[in-house]
Each structure stands twice: as structure tokens, then as C-alpha cells.
Amino acid sequence: MPELIVENIHLKYGTAEVLGGASFSVEKGKIAALLGPSGSGKTTLLRTIAGLERACEGRIRVSGQEVLNCSAGLDLPAEKRGLGFVFQSYALWPNRTVFDNVAYGLRLRKVAETEIRRKVGAVCEVLGLGHLQQRFPAQLSGGQQQRVAIARSLAYDPAVLLLDEPLSNLDAKLRDEARAFLKELITREERAAVIVTHDQIEALAIADTIILLNGGVIAQEGSPEDLYNRPKTLFTADFIGNNVRISGKVVTAGDGFATLDCDGLRVTGRMGQPKTVGEDGTAVCRMDRLTLAAPGEPDAVEMHRATSMFLGEKWEHVYRLGGHSLRVLTDGPVAQETSPIRIPRESVWVF
Amino acid sequence: MRNESWRNGVALLTALFILAPVGLIVWQSFLTDAFFSPRAGVTGATYGFVLDDPGFWDALRNTVVLSVGMVVIAVPLGSLLAFLMVRTDLPGRKWIEPAIFLPLFMSPMVLAFGYIVSIGPSGFWSVWWERLFGAPFWNVYSMPMLILVVGLSHVTHVYIYVSTALRTVPSDLEEAARVAGGSPLTVATKITLPLVWPSIAVSAVLVAFLGFELFGLPYVLGDQDGRMVLATYLYKFNTLLGRPAYQLMAVVVIFIMLITLPLVMLQRRMLRTAQRYSTIGGKATRAHLVPLGRWRWIAFAAVLLWLYAVVLLPLSGVMLRSVVTTWGPLVAVRDVLTWDNYAKLAEMPLIRRSIVNTVILAFVGGFASLCVYALIGLASHRSPLKTTRGLDFLVLLPRAMPGIVAGLVVFWIFLFVPVLKPFVASLAAMWVAYTLVWLPFGLRLVSTSFGQVGRELEEAAHVTGAGALRVARDVTLPLSRHGLMAAWLLAFLLYSREYSTGIFLMGQGNEVMGTMLVSLWNGGNIDVASSLAVVNTLVIGGGIALALRLGVRLDA
Ligand SMILES: Nc1ncnc2c1ncn2[C@@H]1O[C@H](COP(=O)(O)OP(=O)(O)OP(=O)(O)O)[C@@H](O)[C@H]1O
Ligand SMILES: [Mg+2]
């Protein structure tokens, strides 16, 4: 049975519906990432799970115990849900030392002082904060503060850990390290974690399941590979990965594939939904899969090179046809003014 | 289940605390006699009686004239002062700034005494003037003089609003106009003035409203000619008919509040608009100061002159009067110097007690009031409930209640409730009245401090397992302690200065300096009154010094 079950959460601010029926579940030792564009309700959903916002409909179970059931009028306050929460701002109490910050949850649970000392010491050790326990939050670096925030939410052994963009305040290098560390920690400590992020690379890297939100509803849910390789909607296909969108008319359809004619640019891709000839369609192409075609290769279109840029490792070229432009990466410079560009049909989705 | 009932409980008690006095006033105004009298019957005649009294209309007219006069004097001067302080290279701004706030904490009773002993008929300055130039051209007891004095002493109120607004006006707006060829004066009137106009308007309403609350100055300075304002008219009813005419007093209170309540509501609305205006800039850029040129020293002298008129002149008067045995046209200061007046303070048990009581009330009572405000503030802090939001509106009622009225209704409540009756002339009753009078102000101070505690810091404690009270104790209160300390200090200052609230509540044993000053004035004991005024000022001055030392903002 999953540690965390979220069912059909609806939430309104005034009359504006911010969450319109979100459902998902997370198993022990697994990480779910809430991904979505800005304003899609990720933070709101996470806060609702924590009990910091009040849903108007829906159910939430933590470790098999119901904490929210709107139809039954059950809505436990945040302090009774026993979850761990890591705020984007870290929200460390500036008037308490690292030790006291981490110990707070245990103190509230009236744990004996020697036991508190042992537990806090252990958690701090795991997070590499052993020598910083007597410092105040203002005396720590951003990365250290983030680890204190995690330590504080782990100290009292919550089964479910909720993290709101925990890595967004860190610089790029630190973020990569912290990501790996976090993933390992959550798996090893066997918590169920929900992590909010707007960075799809981060979501793909860290999560066991990605829950893609769009306008307060779940657009798609699945493993990172699922979302990347089998998008079910235009939104998902477009949101995940680095894409270019081209619109046109369907000229052939069948066998799971469809071909679009976009002002002369012909693109073939998997049908994300059934299409018939003559219909309007949109193709989403993964930009990093575009290459210069070798002679005789399929899915190639002859295009005109508008400009080239040297990026250090690679060259980037902009190819044009009609009103459409594609960016193509190559290892070396290109001399020809026109070339066939390969748009592999496995990396194109038509909706 | 979410337990928010404590919030409702606190809101309910607060509402009771505010509405009970108001309800009692309304009820009393429809009775033929005091509400506790067995002969009291229901009637509407009380209103007719007051409306038929020419004295009421005189008092009303005087109050309106006074309040309009205050606006006319204080608003332009206060705005000008704010412009000089914030936008120009006026010399000595750094030390003038704290001095500007002094009038806020000067006791009106001390001010009034000060003017009488300085420029009254046989005051120090009048006598010296007469020796040099002949009879003085002014009369301290005249209406124009009263208007001038109250007008000048409320310049600070305007200054606070306008200077705050001026600081948010980005100076690049002005600079752009200067570059486009506008002279400093054109820029000030065409660019800056329109932007701070809403704040000026708010302060004008505030000053007009304060005009209706005035008691001490009109009481002392208007007394000789029997010229009354509404507050002194109300006070006179206490003795006018041989015994207190409560039903008539209630009617007067209702009339006062019918004027002040709309003003308070208007001010609240305008303040919101003004704040929306002033946040457009938001960024605090280093302002480029307008050079005053040769006007620099003239402006400087004008500011000093104002400070002299509202602080130094009255204060030096009471100080001098407190160290002489007598004073008159033929007396030389060195012949009459004495410390006896201070010795008398210590000898008279009443006065000694009033000093001790004031310090207790201001220090301990101020803290107790702060606790009350903090509890109410916590109940409405980030509260989703409508009940606590209603409080925001309800506190307008005590805000519209002049101190003397609040003192009167608390006195009535103590008479009305049997268990409270034995305490009617106690320091506790005094404390209740003070707490009621300063409730809106105190609540605003604590709410601001609580609002500055990061929301997520509190939520972090919630999810970690702390209930509402634990969060308050462990996060909200510790993190807002500086603001709370400042509020305590301000309460101390205001409580030490307060005089009108206690007038009706004063009895055997609960005298405070402010009310003592009023009754010394009534008894004509000017020597002792002056020395007590000096002691009162010293206590307040000590508080101000401490506040400045701790960096507490006096213009909160
Ligand atoms: N207190 C509020 N009152 C009204 N609307 C709100 C409030 N808080 C958030 N919203 C709205 O709810 C929606 C979801 O907000 P939320 O903060 O959950 O977005 P998010 O997905 O976390 O975005 P981001 O990536 O920018 O953090 C937004 O459209 C926002 O405007
Ligand atoms: Mg967010």
C-alpha cells in the first residue's frame, strides 16, 4: 500500500479554481516529482497535502491513515499530520541554532533529552552537518542551510517528506551534487517523498514518478521514460524536453504514424491521438535529435541554412523552409547553403 | 479537526470589551436618570435637552472652529516641514528629526501650564516683554491663541504621514522634471505635491479628528472666559447641575462620536488609497536633495522657531516656575529661587502616590496592555476567520472615542457590573480605560510586528508538529520581540502622558500625574503643579531617551 495517497483534490482561492482534481500516490522509498509550468499549482498541491491550505474536495491518506476527507468533514491540521516539509526558503528559525532547529520536532514530541541528542547527532552526521550544530542559520552557506532544512524535516521520522523546490536556491554545481545526495538519502531512509520542481531535467533525474501538472489538473503521470518517450498530450510532449512545434495539415495517416505538411515542410511522427487526412495537426520535434541527413536516409527535408554559430563543443545552425526554422547541432562547421535535415519519426509526436 | 475556536473566543471577548461600553452609552442616553438609579425611566427627552442648550451649540461651534483652524495651520506647516526634512539640504536634519517627535509626547496639560506661566497675563515672557516694550499684544486666553497653539502642536502628526509618503516618491521623477527645465519650486508643486497629496489629505482628516478630542489645552486656556469645546462641555456636566447628569453626558458622548466615527472611517479609507499610491515607487533610492541656497538658514530658523514655540517655550516656563516661590511684575528671579516646590511634592502623600501610580501604570500596566494586544493580535494573525477580520472594523469604535469618553464609560461599566463595583476607583479601572483607549494603536503595532515574521517560519513549526499556541510561543513571539519591546516603550510613554482618560475614574488611591495636574489646576496650585509637570516631563523624557537609544521609532 502506498505511503501517500492523494485523491481528487480540489481547491479554490475565492472563486478561482487552483486545483481541479489532482490524484496520485507514492510508495515507500520512492520519489514523486510535481512538475509543471509556473502557476500550475505545484506549491499549492504540496501545501494542501501538508495541511497548510484547505482543500474543498478530496481525500489524502498518509501511512494508511486518513488525514483529509472532505466529504466526511475530516481535515487534520498541519501539526497532526506528522509529515516532513522542506520549504523553498528553507524557513530555518533564525533565533535557534542548527541543533535546536533540528531538535524542535523531537522536543514537541517530548522525547528525552539524551535521545534527542543522539538522534539529532545522527541526522546531522548523515547530512554532513556534524560540526555545525552550534551555529545559527545566518552563519551557514546556502547549501548547508538546505541540508539543515532537510535534517529538520527528517529528525522526527516522518513517513512522508514534502519538498518545495529544495534545490532552486543552490548554484548549478551544488545542485547536481545535492540532487544525487537527496535521491540516495530518500531511498536509503525509506521515506516516500514528493518534490516540487519546475526544472524538468531535475525531475527526470531524481524522480521515480513524474506528475505533470497543468492548470491545476494532472496532465500526465508516469515514469520519467514514460513521459519523455510516450507523451499522451500535446502539452506533455511539448513541456518535456527541448522542442520545436510546427503546425500543418495531415496528409497521410496510418500505422500509428502521421505525416504533416507544413507549408512545404513535411514531418512524420507518432500519432499521440487518432488523426485523419485533411485535419489540422501540430508536430512536436525533439530538437536534440535533429541531424544532417546522410544521402538516402528517410524522414529528411531539404532546407536552407540561414546562419551558423560556434558554441565551443558544437556548432549550431539555423535552417529555414518557408516560415519555419529548425536549429540543428553538428560537430563541425557546414559549408553547404542547403542540406537535407533528418527529423527522425521516433522523436516526433503529432497531435 | 482544526481548532480555531480560540480565535473566535478572543474575538468575542474583544468585541464585548468594545461594544459593552458603547451599548451602555446608548442605553444611558435614553434614560431619565443615571442607569443605576431606581427612578430611571426610558425617554428621548435627553436629546432635546442637550439640543436646546445654547451652551452645547457654543461648544460645538468652538470645536469646529478649533478643528478647522488646526487643519489650516498644521497641514501646510507639517507638509512644508516634511518637504524640508526629506527633500532639501536643510542644515542639522539629523538632530532635528528626533526633536520633531517631541510634541507627540508632550502632555497637553504641561503644555497648557507652560504657556500660562510663560506668556500668560503675568507669565515670565509677558513680564519681561512689558519691561522692554510695554503691554504685550497677545492674550493667551483668546481663541486665536488657542488655535495657534493646538495648530502648531499638531504639525508633527502631519509631518509623519507626509514624510513617509515623500520617502517613497522616487527622486528620479523629480530629477527628470529638473532636467526638462523645471525650477525647484515648479517641480515641488507640479511633480512632488500631487504624488503626496493623498497622504496630506489623510493627515488633514486625522488632525480634524484630533481637534474633536482636544481636552487639556482648551480646558486650561479657554477656562477663564468659559469658552468650551465638546470635551470640556462634557466634563462640566459632571458638576454643572450639582450632581453628575449621566444621561446628558451620554447624549454629548453620542454627538461627539457621531462626528468622530465618520472621520475615523474616512481616514481609514483614504489611508488605503494613499498606501496604494505610495507603493508605486517602492524602491528606496538615494534621494537627490534640492539645494535651498540662501533659504537654507531661513528655513532652519523657522524650524527652530517652531520647536521653540511648541517645546522649549512651555517647558522652560514650567521649569522656571517650579523653582520660584512666586512670580509677578515686580519680582526678580534670583530673589525667589527655591527647591521647596519639589520638597512639597515629596511631602504631599497624594502627589507622591500619583507619581508612583503613574510609573506602575505606565510600566506594569503598559506591559499588561501589551499582553492583551498581543493576544488579540495573535488571534487575528493570519486568521482565515471572518470574526477576527471583523475586529479590524470594530476597533474603529474605540479609535473614535476621545480619552475622556473612554474613561467615563469604563467608569460606568465598573459601576454597572456588581463584581467590578468595589474596584471603581482603583488603578485597575484606570488600566482598563487606558487599555481601551490605546487598543487600536497598540493592536496596529503588534499586528505590524507579527506580520513581519515570515509566514513559512510559522508554517515550518506547524508541520513539525506545533499547535497554534506553540507556534506563537516558539516562533511568532520570539521573532517579533523587538517590535513588541518598542510597543511596550511607546505604551509607557503614552501612559505616562495620559491625563484625560483618568479624569472620571480618579478617586482615593488611584491618582496619576496627569489627573493630578488637572485637579491641581482646578485648585489653583500653580507652584506644585509646575514641579509635578516637570517630573512628568522628566519621566517621559527618560522614556524617549531610552527609545532613541534602542532605536525605537517614535513615529510608529
Ligand atoms: N493566496 C492566493 N490567492 C489567490 N490565488 C493564489 C494564491 N496563491 C496562489 N494563487 C494562484 O494559484 C495558482 C497556483 O499557484 P502555485 O503557487 O501553486 O503555483 P506553482 O506551480 O507553485 O508556481 P511556481 O513554479 O511559480 O512556484 C497560481 O495561478 C496563483 O496565481
Ligand atoms: Mg511554487
XYZ file of N, CA, C and O and ligand atoms in Angstrom, chain A residues 13 18 36-45 88 164-165 196 198, ligand 1:
99
model
N -9.247 29.482 -4.591
C -8.980 30.744 -3.903
C -10.106 31.674 -4.301
O -10.160 32.106 -5.446
N -7.877 26.559 -8.313
C -6.437 26.429 -8.487
C -6.051 24.966 -8.675
O -5.154 24.637 -9.444
N 5.672 21.182 -13.524
C 4.677 21.953 -14.270
C 5.136 23.372 -14.440
O 6.053 23.816 -13.761
N 4.505 24.077 -15.347
C 4.879 25.472 -15.550
C 4.521 26.320 -14.340
O 3.784 25.883 -13.457
N 5.033 27.536 -14.319
C 4.771 28.430 -13.203
C 3.278 28.708 -13.082
O 2.600 28.922 -14.080
N 2.787 28.643 -11.853
C 1.369 28.916 -11.631
C 0.470 27.727 -11.879
O -0.749 27.861 -11.864
N 1.054 26.537 -12.060
C 0.214 25.375 -12.353
C -0.335 24.744 -11.079
O -1.113 23.806 -11.146
N 0.088 25.230 -9.923
C -0.470 24.724 -8.678
C 0.381 23.706 -7.958
O -0.098 23.026 -7.047
N 1.641 23.613 -8.295
C 2.512 22.630 -7.639
C 2.648 22.913 -6.146
O 2.432 22.028 -5.309
N 3.027 24.161 -5.866
C 3.198 24.538 -4.468
C 1.887 24.374 -3.716
O 1.864 23.857 -2.594
N 0.808 24.800 -4.341
C -0.492 24.714 -3.688
C -0.844 23.260 -3.369
O -1.320 22.955 -2.273
N -0.581 22.364 -4.305
C -0.891 20.952 -4.075
C -0.047 20.412 -2.915
O -0.557 19.726 -2.024
N 10.863 26.103 0.270
C 11.766 26.654 -0.743
C 12.723 27.664 -0.122
O 13.888 27.740 -0.473
N 9.560 21.544 -1.367
C 9.155 22.544 -2.349
C 10.392 23.190 -2.961
O 11.061 23.981 -2.319
N 10.708 22.833 -4.176
C 11.880 23.369 -4.891
C 13.086 23.478 -3.970
O 13.650 24.557 -3.821
N 8.734 19.165 -5.389
C 8.212 20.106 -6.384
C 9.376 20.693 -7.157
O 10.404 21.025 -6.579
N 10.287 22.997 -11.032
C 9.840 23.439 -12.349
C 10.913 23.125 -13.382
O 10.813 23.495 -14.536
N -3.185 33.322 -1.944
C -3.592 33.194 -3.216
N -4.722 33.803 -3.636
C -5.139 33.667 -4.902
N -4.512 32.944 -5.829
C -3.391 32.317 -5.484
C -2.857 32.411 -4.163
N -1.723 31.684 -4.109
C -1.553 31.182 -5.344
N -2.543 31.555 -6.168
C -2.707 31.155 -7.578
O -2.758 29.767 -7.616
C -2.079 29.287 -8.754
C -1.085 28.213 -8.357
O -0.072 28.783 -7.578
P 1.181 27.938 -7.087
O 1.986 28.782 -6.171
O 0.727 26.645 -6.557
O 1.990 27.733 -8.445
P 3.338 26.935 -8.678
O 3.017 25.836 -9.595
O 3.987 26.583 -7.400
O 4.185 28.021 -9.469
P 5.775 28.369 -9.354
O 6.502 27.418 -10.206
O 5.816 29.752 -9.941
O 6.150 28.335 -7.921
C -1.441 30.484 -9.425
O -2.220 30.800 -10.548
C -1.522 31.570 -8.406
O -1.738 32.798 -9.043
